[in-house]
Backbone as a chain_set.jsonl record, in Angstrom:
{"seq": "MLRTTNYSSPIGEYPNLLSYDSFISITFFGGGKVIYLMSTSELKTFKTNLFGPFYSLTRTKSVELTYDHDSPTVKEMLLKLVERFPKMEEYIFEEGRLAEFTTIVINGDLVSDQEWDDIHLKPEDRVSLFKGQHGG", "coords": {"N": [[186.085, 63.929, 128.965], [185.711, 64.085, 125.523], [187.415, 62.279, 123.014], [189.145, 62.081, 119.886], [189.366, 59.438, 117.407], [192.073, 58.767, 117.47], [192.787, 58.885, 120.058], [194.404, 60.782, 121.307], [194.118, 63.556, 121.071], [192.004, 66.126, 122.248], [188.611, 66.463, 121.206], [187.832, 69.06, 120.901], [189.885, 70.4, 119.686], [189.459, 70.218, 117.042], [187.642, 72.098, 115.486], [186.203, 72.213, 113.072], [185.328, 69.711, 112.687], [182.969, 69.015, 113.973], [179.651, 70.076, 113.446], [176.576, 71.969, 113.179], [174.977, 70.528, 111.469], [175.461, 67.883, 111.842], [175.546, 64.783, 113.67], [176.549, 62.914, 116.569], [177.559, 59.609, 117.04], [178.373, 57.43, 119.517], [180.427, 54.74, 120.106], [181.423, 52.182, 122.246], [184.389, 50.459, 122.772], [185.857, 48.22, 124.637], [187.941, 49.942, 126.799], [188.233, 52.201, 125.308], [187.029, 54.943, 123.265], [185.206, 55.277, 120.32], [184.441, 57.506, 117.85], [181.941, 58.248, 115.61], [180.879, 60.14, 112.854], [177.961, 61.311, 111.299], [176.461, 62.831, 108.659], [173.592, 64.903, 108.721], [172.565, 65.336, 106.29], [172.054, 62.999, 105.085], [169.695, 62.245, 106.117], [166.177, 62.578, 105.641], [163.948, 65.288, 105.76], [160.693, 66.001, 106.851], [157.809, 67.982, 106.92], [155.078, 68.632, 109.067], [151.98, 70.144, 109.461], [150.112, 71.352, 112.216], [146.874, 71.478, 113.637], [144.046, 72.663, 115.604], [143.294, 70.478, 118.309], [145.746, 69.218, 118.112], [147.6, 71.236, 117.774], [147.135, 72.49, 120.238], [148.038, 70.541, 122.058], [150.768, 70.356, 121.468], [151.737, 72.916, 121.284], [152.819, 74.056, 119.043], [152.892, 75.073, 115.634], [153.825, 73.613, 113.521], [155.691, 70.622, 112.828], [158.839, 69.219, 112.331], [159.924, 66.218, 111.029], [162.33, 63.64, 110.878], [163.676, 61.148, 108.714], [165.393, 58.144, 107.809], [165.011, 57.168, 105.341], [163.648, 57.611, 102.006], [160.838, 57.875, 101.544], [158.558, 57.868, 103.73], [155.542, 56.336, 105.001], [152.196, 57.644, 105.506], [151.205, 56.56, 107.841], [153.603, 55.877, 109.19], [154.528, 58.465, 109.668], [152.555, 59.397, 111.446], [152.927, 57.645, 113.598], [155.488, 58.409, 114.374], [154.97, 61.018, 115.189], [153.369, 60.497, 117.442], [155.241, 59.184, 118.975], [156.928, 61.283, 119.591], [155.152, 63.103, 120.776], [153.393, 61.844, 123.052], [150.769, 62.218, 124.112], [149.184, 62.72, 121.943], [148.291, 60.358, 120.907], [145.705, 59.363, 121.658], [144.098, 61.052, 120.206], [144.704, 60.532, 117.597], [144.684, 57.74, 117.029], [142.392, 54.964, 117.155], [141.765, 51.904, 118.332], [143.819, 50.816, 116.693], [143.276, 51.956, 114.264], [142.743, 54.898, 112.22], [141.596, 57.55, 114.123], [138.187, 58.559, 114.655], [136.981, 61.466, 113.075], [139.532, 62.497, 112.772], [141.532, 64.201, 110.587], [143.546, 64.069, 107.77], [145.399, 65.905, 105.532], [146.998, 66.053, 102.472], [148.805, 68.007, 100.412], [146.432, 69.327, 99.757], [144.635, 67.253, 99.332], [142.376, 64.937, 100.764], [143.103, 62.274, 103.035], [142.128, 58.998, 103.376], [141.178, 56.605, 105.951], [141.553, 54.113, 104.918], [143.658, 54.266, 103.155], [145.902, 55.305, 104.402], [148.142, 53.84, 105.146], [149.267, 53.218, 102.782], [150.02, 55.431, 101.323], [152.818, 57.21, 100.369], [155.071, 59.653, 101.538], [156.638, 62.667, 100.322], [159.477, 64.819, 100.719], [158.753, 67.441, 99.973], [156.004, 67.564, 100.261], [152.955, 69.024, 101.475], [151.736, 68.529, 104.468], [148.965, 68.302, 106.57], [147.366, 68.134, 109.729], [144.321, 67.64, 111.241], [141.614, 67.839, 113.626], [138.362, 67.108, 113.455], [135.46, 69.009, 114.381], [132.43, 68.493, 116.154], [128.972, 68.393, 117.033], [126.298, 70.191, 118.723]], "CA": [[186.408, 64.666, 127.765], [185.672, 63.26, 124.318], [188.644, 62.291, 122.225], [188.993, 61.528, 118.545], [189.726, 58.021, 117.333], [193.486, 58.506, 117.76], [192.846, 58.902, 121.52], [195.441, 61.653, 121.838], [193.765, 64.97, 121.024], [190.597, 66.393, 122.55], [187.827, 66.781, 120.016], [187.736, 70.51, 120.81], [190.947, 70.914, 118.828], [189.017, 70.058, 115.663], [186.366, 72.808, 115.444], [185.459, 71.969, 111.836], [184.89, 68.324, 112.673], [181.569, 68.991, 114.39], [178.865, 71.222, 113.02], [175.169, 71.839, 113.524], [174.273, 69.598, 110.587], [175.98, 66.544, 112.093], [175.332, 64.277, 115.011], [177.604, 61.998, 116.98], [177.219, 58.293, 117.56], [179.54, 56.964, 120.255], [180.475, 53.297, 120.313], [182.469, 51.856, 123.207], [185.124, 49.22, 122.567], [186.743, 48.099, 125.793], [188.057, 51.197, 127.527], [188.372, 53.325, 124.392], [185.829, 55.476, 122.631], [185.319, 55.516, 118.889], [183.403, 58.469, 117.494], [181.569, 58.27, 114.202], [180.039, 61.266, 112.483], [177.085, 61.078, 110.154], [175.82, 64.081, 108.272], [172.138, 64.83, 108.644], [172.143, 65.435, 104.896], [171.602, 61.663, 104.722], [168.339, 62.122, 106.635], [165.175, 63.365, 104.924], [163.092, 66.032, 106.675], [159.307, 66.147, 106.422], [157.111, 68.939, 107.775], [153.659, 68.376, 109.287], [151.283, 71.264, 110.084], [149.194, 70.883, 113.252], [145.751, 72.374, 113.897], [143.085, 72.23, 116.621], [143.881, 69.901, 119.526], [147.145, 68.851, 117.88], [148.339, 72.454, 118.114], [147.0, 72.705, 121.683], [148.878, 69.576, 122.773], [152.194, 70.54, 121.185], [152.053, 74.351, 121.303], [153.597, 74.384, 117.853], [152.07, 75.016, 114.422], [154.349, 72.591, 112.613], [156.73, 69.754, 113.373], [159.693, 68.598, 111.326], [160.294, 64.853, 111.377], [163.391, 63.145, 110.001], [163.676, 59.716, 108.414], [166.593, 57.718, 107.097], [164.625, 56.68, 104.014], [163.105, 58.682, 101.176], [159.389, 58.053, 101.444], [157.775, 57.22, 104.782], [154.092, 56.344, 104.796], [151.442, 58.515, 106.411], [151.15, 55.853, 109.125], [154.906, 56.065, 109.84], [154.569, 59.837, 110.141], [151.701, 59.494, 112.626], [153.589, 56.922, 114.689], [156.606, 59.233, 114.836], [154.373, 62.124, 115.944], [152.954, 59.967, 118.744], [156.477, 58.91, 119.71], [157.432, 62.565, 120.079], [154.105, 63.708, 121.6], [152.554, 60.694, 123.414], [149.365, 62.575, 124.368], [148.461, 62.781, 120.671], [147.828, 59.03, 120.506], [144.253, 59.215, 121.802], [143.44, 61.87, 119.193], [145.031, 60.024, 116.266], [144.364, 56.319, 116.851], [141.341, 54.245, 117.878], [141.821, 50.475, 118.036], [144.733, 50.559, 115.582], [142.84, 52.659, 113.049], [142.694, 56.342, 112.326], [140.476, 57.927, 114.984], [137.067, 59.264, 114.032], [137.109, 62.919, 112.946], [140.909, 62.908, 112.514], [141.644, 64.493, 109.162], [144.891, 64.279, 107.237], [145.353, 66.499, 104.196], [148.314, 66.126, 101.836], [148.75, 68.839, 99.205], [145.039, 69.659, 99.474], [143.82, 66.044, 99.163], [142.074, 64.187, 101.982], [143.61, 60.906, 103.126], [141.164, 58.165, 104.101], [141.814, 55.627, 106.832], [141.873, 52.907, 104.143], [144.867, 54.445, 102.355], [146.958, 55.979, 105.155], [149.332, 52.997, 105.215], [149.749, 53.013, 101.414], [150.496, 56.691, 100.744], [154.187, 57.558, 100.739], [155.302, 61.093, 101.544], [157.852, 63.244, 99.756], [159.852, 65.956, 101.562], [158.089, 68.694, 99.572], [154.56, 67.486, 100.509], [152.343, 69.842, 102.522], [150.913, 67.625, 105.27], [148.256, 68.978, 107.656], [146.64, 67.227, 110.608], [143.192, 68.32, 111.88], [140.625, 67.031, 114.335], [137.074, 67.73, 113.173], [134.564, 69.355, 115.483], [131.044, 68.09, 115.932], [128.095, 68.715, 118.16], [125.202, 71.094, 118.39]], "C": [[186.373, 63.697, 126.585], [186.992, 63.372, 123.571], [188.354, 61.696, 120.86], [189.508, 60.099, 118.537], [191.207, 57.751, 117.568], [193.777, 58.575, 119.258], [193.858, 59.878, 122.098], [195.038, 63.118, 121.902], [192.302, 65.157, 121.381], [189.861, 66.824, 121.289], [187.672, 68.288, 119.824], [188.808, 71.128, 119.93], [190.599, 70.815, 117.352], [187.674, 70.763, 115.482], [185.555, 72.551, 114.18], [184.913, 70.554, 111.756], [183.413, 68.203, 113.027], [180.87, 70.231, 113.881], [177.416, 70.967, 113.364], [174.426, 70.863, 112.623], [174.816, 68.176, 110.723], [175.541, 66.076, 113.468], [176.37, 63.207, 115.3], [176.988, 60.693, 117.459], [178.47, 57.775, 118.247], [179.41, 55.464, 120.486], [181.642, 53.001, 121.242], [183.076, 50.501, 122.873], [186.118, 49.109, 123.715], [186.766, 49.407, 126.552], [188.118, 52.404, 126.621], [187.05, 53.759, 123.809], [186.114, 55.697, 121.156], [184.161, 56.416, 118.506], [183.184, 58.438, 115.993], [180.691, 59.48, 113.957], [179.207, 60.892, 111.282], [176.393, 62.401, 109.852], [174.317, 63.893, 108.219], [171.654, 65.038, 107.223], [171.689, 64.076, 104.381], [170.18, 61.41, 105.211], [167.407, 63.017, 105.833], [164.242, 64.007, 105.941], [161.725, 66.246, 106.049], [158.598, 67.04, 107.424], [155.631, 68.579, 107.853], [153.061, 69.573, 110.01], [150.225, 70.728, 111.037], [148.131, 71.933, 113.54], [144.878, 71.803, 115.012], [143.777, 71.644, 117.837], [145.343, 69.482, 119.345], [148.059, 70.047, 118.162], [148.308, 72.673, 119.627], [147.912, 71.781, 122.487], [150.367, 69.861, 122.626], [152.664, 71.98, 121.335], [152.988, 74.741, 120.166], [152.708, 74.211, 116.627], [152.557, 73.971, 113.428], [155.49, 71.842, 113.289], [157.535, 69.211, 112.202], [160.14, 67.239, 111.844], [161.354, 64.377, 110.398], [163.333, 61.625, 109.897], [164.957, 59.386, 107.674], [166.263, 57.08, 105.753], [163.807, 57.753, 103.306], [161.608, 58.897, 101.259], [158.629, 57.284, 102.526], [156.289, 57.254, 104.438], [153.452, 57.327, 105.767], [151.389, 57.871, 107.797], [152.472, 55.998, 109.883], [155.028, 57.471, 110.416], [153.757, 59.985, 111.426], [152.33, 58.792, 113.826], [154.762, 57.725, 115.25], [156.104, 60.451, 115.61], [153.987, 61.672, 117.348], [154.178, 59.643, 119.606], [157.014, 60.194, 120.335], [156.459, 63.237, 121.039], [153.106, 62.621, 122.006], [151.08, 61.022, 123.65], [148.532, 62.634, 123.088], [147.826, 61.447, 120.295], [146.312, 58.894, 120.583], [143.473, 60.04, 120.777], [143.651, 61.324, 117.781], [144.517, 58.608, 116.044], [143.192, 55.862, 117.714], [141.407, 52.796, 117.427], [142.667, 50.169, 116.793], [144.357, 51.213, 114.265], [142.933, 54.156, 113.286], [141.447, 56.727, 113.108], [139.416, 58.704, 114.204], [137.3, 60.774, 114.122], [138.559, 63.409, 112.86], [141.062, 63.048, 111.008], [143.099, 64.757, 108.804], [144.736, 64.793, 105.815], [146.788, 66.594, 103.675], [148.154, 66.866, 100.518], [147.308, 69.121, 98.785], [144.118, 68.467, 99.297], [143.629, 65.336, 100.494], [142.639, 62.777, 101.904], [142.606, 60.104, 103.939], [141.901, 57.16, 104.976], [142.108, 54.315, 106.113], [143.208, 53.038, 103.41], [146.049, 55.036, 103.117], [148.232, 55.158, 105.285], [149.953, 52.773, 103.832], [150.335, 54.271, 100.785], [151.883, 57.01, 101.29], [154.385, 59.06, 100.579], [156.609, 61.442, 100.852], [158.201, 64.465, 100.609], [159.124, 67.255, 101.215], [156.579, 68.677, 99.815], [154.14, 68.425, 101.637], [151.355, 68.95, 103.273], [150.295, 68.419, 106.41], [147.42, 67.969, 108.415], [145.598, 68.032, 111.382], [142.406, 67.323, 112.723], [139.304, 67.759, 114.156], [136.261, 67.988, 114.433], [133.163, 68.887, 115.144], [130.234, 68.455, 117.161], [127.052, 69.736, 117.763], [125.16, 72.354, 119.144]], "O": [[186.948, 62.61, 126.653], [187.599, 64.441, 123.513], [187.427, 60.901, 120.701], [190.024, 59.61, 119.542], [191.576, 56.608, 117.841], [194.912, 58.343, 119.675], [194.148, 59.804, 123.292], [195.577, 63.858, 122.725], [191.445, 64.432, 120.877], [190.434, 67.475, 120.414], [187.412, 68.747, 118.712], [188.657, 72.261, 119.474], [191.359, 71.278, 116.502], [186.653, 70.09, 115.336], [184.33, 72.661, 114.212], [184.129, 70.233, 110.863], [182.693, 67.387, 112.45], [181.444, 71.32, 113.888], [177.06, 69.87, 113.795], [173.339, 70.412, 112.983], [174.648, 67.358, 109.819], [175.204, 66.889, 114.329], [176.991, 62.664, 114.387], [176.006, 60.694, 118.201], [179.526, 57.69, 117.619], [178.398, 54.988, 121.001], [182.739, 53.522, 121.04], [182.358, 49.514, 122.71], [187.113, 49.833, 123.751], [185.712, 49.93, 126.914], [188.062, 53.534, 127.106], [186.066, 53.022, 123.858], [187.155, 56.246, 120.794], [183.01, 56.106, 118.814], [184.121, 58.584, 115.209], [179.84, 59.805, 114.785], [179.687, 60.235, 110.357], [175.8, 63.009, 110.744], [173.82, 62.874, 107.741], [170.456, 64.931, 106.962], [171.014, 63.999, 103.355], [169.53, 60.463, 104.766], [167.805, 64.095, 105.393], [163.795, 63.348, 106.88], [161.607, 66.62, 104.882], [158.761, 66.879, 108.634], [155.005, 68.262, 106.841], [153.568, 69.982, 111.055], [149.522, 69.769, 110.718], [148.432, 73.119, 113.672], [144.954, 70.616, 115.327], [144.733, 72.226, 118.351], [146.09, 69.401, 120.32], [149.148, 69.893, 118.716], [149.329, 73.002, 120.23], [148.494, 72.2, 123.489], [151.14, 69.631, 123.556], [153.858, 72.233, 121.497], [153.83, 75.629, 120.304], [151.87, 73.31, 116.584], [151.788, 73.5, 112.59], [156.156, 72.354, 114.189], [156.966, 68.79, 111.195], [160.666, 67.122, 112.951], [161.28, 64.684, 109.208], [162.993, 60.924, 110.849], [165.536, 60.236, 106.998], [167.14, 56.514, 105.101], [163.329, 58.695, 103.939], [161.147, 60.02, 101.057], [158.12, 56.19, 102.279], [155.841, 58.106, 103.672], [154.082, 57.783, 106.721], [151.515, 58.561, 108.81], [152.463, 56.219, 111.094], [155.561, 57.657, 111.51], [154.208, 60.617, 112.381], [152.266, 59.298, 114.947], [155.001, 57.723, 116.458], [156.737, 60.873, 116.578], [154.245, 62.374, 118.326], [154.146, 59.812, 120.825], [157.496, 60.19, 121.468], [156.88, 63.869, 122.008], [152.065, 62.486, 121.362], [150.222, 60.173, 123.406], [147.303, 62.602, 123.148], [146.924, 61.404, 119.459], [145.696, 58.361, 119.66], [142.307, 59.749, 120.512], [142.87, 61.617, 116.875], [143.973, 58.308, 114.981], [143.023, 56.31, 118.848], [141.135, 52.493, 116.265], [142.275, 49.362, 115.949], [145.049, 51.038, 113.262], [143.169, 54.616, 114.403], [140.351, 56.271, 112.783], [139.713, 59.404, 113.236], [137.767, 61.278, 115.143], [138.795, 64.618, 112.872], [140.758, 62.126, 110.252], [143.784, 65.555, 109.443], [144.034, 64.198, 104.997], [147.672, 67.138, 104.337], [147.452, 66.405, 99.617], [147.0, 69.149, 97.594], [142.914, 68.655, 99.125], [144.577, 65.151, 101.257], [142.653, 62.161, 100.838], [142.268, 60.481, 105.061], [143.087, 56.894, 104.777], [142.841, 53.481, 106.643], [143.827, 52.028, 103.076], [147.107, 55.248, 102.524], [149.303, 55.721, 105.511], [151.039, 52.203, 103.724], [151.077, 54.18, 99.806], [152.095, 57.072, 102.501], [153.924, 59.66, 99.608], [157.546, 60.646, 100.797], [157.301, 65.09, 101.171], [158.905, 68.087, 102.096], [155.925, 69.696, 99.593], [154.861, 68.603, 102.619], [150.27, 68.654, 102.772], [150.997, 69.125, 107.135], [146.836, 67.06, 107.825], [145.935, 68.982, 112.089], [142.527, 66.111, 112.546], [139.132, 68.88, 114.634], [136.373, 67.264, 115.422], [132.761, 68.887, 113.981], [130.789, 68.789, 118.208], [126.942, 70.101, 116.592], [124.269, 73.175, 118.927]]}, "num_chains": 1, "name": "protein.A"}
């Protein structure tokens, strides 16, 4: 049973202490437990739309990613996507670069593989990830 920092009352007696917009970090000191709460309002949420094989791999049209800083780069976003969906790596990266025919569009503008590490995202940006088709 989790207890609050005074070690005497179960955390269930404090229903307003925990909410859906918070998460718990538990740190152990000796035999006691210290519980810290951090509001997710301190985290920034960024939405990425997925198309083609990215949709097929994830079975979702969009993914929300959270960061503890205000403006992650496009590369950070891609690395976080791969962390969450490891099978996406072969579709996104080739030898440390953006894979051929992988297309990133931010607010209607194409992102080239030369600038993907320099462009910083804002929470309101519309980010879309495509994989181009080719063949005959």
